[in-house]
PDB file of C-alpha atoms in Angstrom:
ATOM      1  CA  MET A 189       0.000   0.000   0.000  1.00 62.00           C
ATOM      2  CA  GLN A 190       1.282   3.446  -0.955  1.00 66.00           C
ATOM      3  CA  THR A 191       1.187   6.390   1.326  1.00 64.00           C
ATOM      4  CA  PRO A 192      -0.200   9.609  -0.137  1.00 60.00           C
ATOM      5  CA  THR A 193       2.393  12.193  -0.984  1.00 67.00           C
ATOM      6  CA  ALA A 194       2.121  15.712   0.299  1.00 60.00           C
ATOM      7  CA  LEU A 195       0.966  18.442  -2.056  1.00 61.00           C
ATOM      8  CA  PRO A 196       3.599  20.978  -3.048  1.00 61.00           C
ATOM      9  CA  SER A 197       3.504  24.144  -1.016  1.00 64.00           C
ATOM     10  CA  GLN A 198       2.081  27.333  -2.534  1.00 61.00           C
ATOM     11  CA  PRO A 199       4.593  29.964  -3.614  1.00 58.00           C
ATOM     12  CA  PRO A 200       4.768  32.902  -1.246  1.00 58.00           C
ATOM     13  CA  SER A 201       2.819  35.953  -2.331  1.00 57.00           C
ATOM     14  CA  LEU A 202       4.815  38.970  -3.271  1.00 55.00           C
ATOM     15  CA  PRO A 203       4.456  41.847  -0.826  1.00 60.00           C
ATOM     16  CA  GLY A 204       4.267  44.542  -3.538  1.00 60.00           C
ATOM     17  CA  HIS A 205       1.614  42.786  -5.630  1.00 62.00           C
ATOM     18  CA  VAL A 206      -1.779  43.428  -4.130  1.00 68.00           C
ATOM     19  CA  SER A 207      -4.732  42.649  -6.366  1.00 83.00           C
ATOM     20  CA  ARG A 208      -7.693  44.982  -6.053  1.00 87.00           C
ATOM     21  CA  PRO A 209     -11.078  43.389  -6.710  1.00 91.00           C
ATOM     22  CA  TYR A 210     -13.046  44.671  -9.684  1.00 92.00           C
ATOM     23  CA  ASN A 211     -16.176  46.654  -9.004  1.00 94.00           C
ATOM     24  CA  THR A 212     -19.200  44.568  -9.972  1.00 94.00           C
ATOM     25  CA  TRP A 213     -21.103  47.544 -11.401  1.00 94.00           C
ATOM     26  CA  ALA A 214     -18.172  48.346 -13.698  1.00 96.00           C
ATOM     27  CA  ILE A 215     -18.304  44.820 -15.106  1.00 94.00           C
ATOM     28  CA  VAL A 216     -22.093  45.098 -15.560  1.00 95.00           C
ATOM     29  CA  SER A 217     -21.681  48.456 -17.318  1.00 95.00           C
ATOM     30  CA  ALA A 218     -19.092  47.120 -19.745  1.00 94.00           C
ATOM     31  CA  SER A 219     -21.202  44.009 -20.389  1.00 94.00           C
ATOM     32  CA  PHE A 220     -24.337  45.962 -21.254  1.00 93.00           C
ATOM     33  CA  ALA A 221     -22.301  48.367 -23.377  1.00 92.00           C
ATOM     34  CA  ALA A 222     -21.012  45.368 -25.326  1.00 91.00           C
ATOM     35  CA  SER A 223     -24.548  44.015 -25.629  1.00 90.00           C
ATOM     36  CA  THR A 224     -25.587  47.115 -27.576  1.00 87.00           C
ATOM     37  CA  ILE A 225     -23.674  45.625 -30.503  1.00 79.00           C
ATOM     38  CA  LEU A 226     -25.932  42.582 -30.360  1.00 80.00           C
ATOM     39  CA  GLY A 227     -29.080  44.649 -30.685  1.00 78.00           C
ATOM     40  CA  THR A 228     -30.224  45.892 -27.297  1.00 77.00           C
ATOM     41  CA  TRP A 229     -29.592  49.448 -28.539  1.00 77.00           C
ATOM     42  CA  CYS A 230     -31.139  52.014 -26.245  1.00 85.00           C
ATOM     43  CA  LEU A 231     -32.063  49.642 -23.405  1.00 89.00           C
ATOM     44  CA  GLY A 232     -28.535  48.267 -23.111  1.00 91.00           C
ATOM     45  CA  GLY A 233     -27.133  51.771 -23.428  1.00 93.00           C
ATOM     46  CA  LEU A 234     -29.341  53.098 -20.638  1.00 94.00           C
ATOM     47  CA  ILE A 235     -28.328  50.296 -18.297  1.00 95.00           C
ATOM     48  CA  ALA A 236     -24.646  50.761 -19.231  1.00 95.00           C
ATOM     49  CA  VAL A 237     -24.828  54.496 -18.452  1.00 96.00           C
ATOM     50  CA  ILE A 238     -26.646  54.062 -15.138  1.00 96.00           C
ATOM     51  CA  THR A 239     -24.389  51.278 -13.885  1.00 97.00           C
ATOM     52  CA  GLY A 240     -21.298  53.098 -15.172  1.00 96.00           C
ATOM     53  CA  HIS A 241     -22.116  56.156 -13.060  1.00 97.00           C
ATOM     54  CA  VAL A 242     -22.827  53.967 -10.028  1.00 97.00           C
ATOM     55  CA  ALA A 243     -19.531  52.121 -10.541  1.00 97.00           C
ATOM     56  CA  ARG A 244     -17.471  55.311 -10.860  1.00 96.00           C
ATOM     57  CA  SER A 245     -19.024  56.658  -7.676  1.00 96.00           C
ATOM     58  CA  GLN A 246     -18.279  53.453  -5.763  1.00 96.00           C
ATOM     59  CA  ILE A 247     -14.746  53.208  -7.159  1.00 95.00           C
ATOM     60  CA  LYS A 248     -13.934  56.730  -5.973  1.00 95.00           C
ATOM     61  CA  ARG A 249     -15.055  55.815  -2.456  1.00 95.00           C
ATOM     62  CA  SER A 250     -13.680  52.277  -2.170  1.00 94.00           C
ATOM     63  CA  GLY A 251     -10.594  52.284  -4.396  1.00 91.00           C
ATOM     64  CA  GLU A 252     -11.643  49.145  -6.261  1.00 93.00           C
ATOM     65  CA  ALA A 253     -10.396  48.354  -9.750  1.00 94.00           C
ATOM     66  CA  GLY A 254     -12.537  48.799 -12.833  1.00 95.00           C
ATOM     67  CA  GLU A 255     -12.465  52.505 -13.560  1.00 95.00           C
ATOM     68  CA  GLY A 256     -11.578  51.768 -17.198  1.00 95.00           C
ATOM     69  CA  LEU A 257     -14.475  49.337 -17.551  1.00 95.00           C
ATOM     70  CA  ALA A 258     -16.894  51.858 -16.081  1.00 96.00           C
ATOM     71  CA  LEU A 259     -15.647  54.597 -18.396  1.00 96.00           C
ATOM     72  CA  ALA A 260     -15.876  52.318 -21.433  1.00 95.00           C
ATOM     73  CA  GLY A 261     -19.428  51.400 -20.440  1.00 95.00           C
ATOM     74  CA  LEU A 262     -20.351  55.063 -20.119  1.00 96.00           C
ATOM     75  CA  ILE A 263     -18.879  56.028 -23.483  1.00 95.00           C
ATOM     76  CA  ALA A 264     -20.423  53.112 -25.385  1.00 94.00           C
ATOM     77  CA  GLY A 265     -23.744  53.608 -23.595  1.00 95.00           C
ATOM     78  CA  TYR A 266     -23.971  57.292 -24.487  1.00 95.00           C
ATOM     79  CA  ILE A 267     -22.994  56.541 -28.094  1.00 94.00           C
ATOM     80  CA  SER A 268     -25.662  53.840 -28.415  1.00 92.00           C
ATOM     81  CA  ILE A 269     -28.335  56.129 -26.952  1.00 93.00           C
ATOM     82  CA  GLY A 270     -27.305  58.898 -29.367  1.00 94.00           C
ATOM     83  CA  LEU A 271     -27.359  56.554 -32.358  1.00 92.00           C
ATOM     84  CA  PHE A 272     -30.768  55.262 -31.335  1.00 91.00           C
ATOM     85  CA  PHE A 273     -32.223  58.771 -31.250  1.00 94.00           C
ATOM     86  CA  LEU A 274     -30.583  59.627 -34.587  1.00 95.00           C
ATOM     87  CA  PHE A 275     -32.175  56.515 -36.081  1.00 94.00           C
ATOM     88  CA  VAL A 276     -35.601  57.503 -34.719  1.00 95.00           C
ATOM     89  CA  LEU A 277     -35.213  61.046 -36.103  1.00 97.00           C
ATOM     90  CA  ALA A 278     -34.191  59.684 -39.515  1.00 97.00           C
ATOM     91  CA  TYR A 279     -37.196  57.351 -39.492  1.00 96.00           C
ATOM     92  CA  ILE A 280     -39.584  60.212 -38.700  1.00 97.00           C
ATOM     93  CA  ALA A 281     -37.911  62.492 -41.276  1.00 97.00           C
ATOM     94  CA  PHE A 282     -38.336  59.838 -43.961  1.00 97.00           C
ATOM     95  CA  PHE A 283     -42.081  59.618 -43.458  1.00 95.00           C
ATOM     96  CA  VAL A 284     -42.458  63.394 -43.177  1.00 96.00           C
ATOM     97  CA  PHE A 285     -40.625  63.731 -46.497  1.00 95.00           C
ATOM     98  CA  ILE A 286     -42.870  61.149 -48.170  1.00 92.00           C
ATOM     99  CA  PHE A 287     -46.103  62.783 -46.922  1.00 91.00           C
ATOM    100  CA  VAL A 288     -44.941  66.305 -47.791  1.00 92.00           C
ATOM    101  CA  PHE A 289     -43.883  65.161 -51.256  1.00 89.00           C
ATOM    102  CA  ALA A 290     -47.224  63.453 -51.833  1.00 85.00           C
ATOM    103  CA  ALA A 291     -49.161  66.532 -50.679  1.00 86.00           C
ATOM    104  CA  THR A 292     -47.224  69.024 -52.793  1.00 87.00           C
ATOM    105  CA  HIS A 293     -47.016  66.986 -56.005  1.00 79.00           C
ATOM    106  CA  PRO A 294     -50.561  65.871 -56.830  1.00 74.00           C
ATOM    107  CA  GLY A 295     -49.839  65.512 -60.554  1.00 68.00           C
ATOM    108  CA  ALA A 296     -46.928  63.183 -60.027  1.00 56.00           C
ATOM    109  CA  PHE A 297     -49.149  60.166 -59.705  1.00 59.00           C
ATOM    110  CA  PRO A 298     -51.159  58.709 -62.609  1.00 61.00           C
ATOM    111  CA  SER A 299     -54.864  59.377 -62.421  1.00 62.00           C
ATOM    112  CA  PRO A 300     -57.372  56.944 -63.846  1.00 66.00           C
ATOM    113  CA  SER A 301     -58.699  58.087 -67.205  1.00 69.00           C
ATOM    114  CA  PRO A 302     -62.357  57.577 -68.010  1.00 69.00           C
ATOM    115  CA  THR A 303     -63.170  54.849 -70.507  1.00 71.00           C
ATOM    116  CA  PRO A 304     -64.200  56.259 -73.880  1.00 72.00           C
ATOM    117  CA  VAL A 305     -67.839  55.780 -74.837  1.00 73.00           C
ATOM    118  CA  PRO A 306     -68.398  54.784 -78.472  1.00 76.00           C
ATOM    119  CA  LEU A 307     -70.253  57.491 -80.483  1.00 74.00           C
ATOM    120  CA  GLY A 308     -72.778  55.384 -82.351  1.00 68.00           C
ATOM    121  CA  GLN A 309     -74.558  53.815 -79.463  1.00 60.00           C
TER     122      GLN A 309
END
């Protein structure tokens, strides 16, 4: 019968290398900002902006890591919200253009011509 061998000891941690935990809200902000690419548009952007501001506030108080993630979430969130509103304005402008064109150009569309009646009948 064999006796179990001891596991190797863990290497000592370096005194100068202290890992700060990432702020959870910063990770959420960056995740929702990335989800705007997949089609959540304004909703994902709104959540990214809100959680990005919460994360930056918490990071300033606690000193956690993740300030870059929070900033990236804020930037991408604001861009996605802006693009969404530009898309909505373009959509409205398209239909306004079509209706204005149709109202100001009545002769541009063919009108039905009456059928000719034969003279001898």
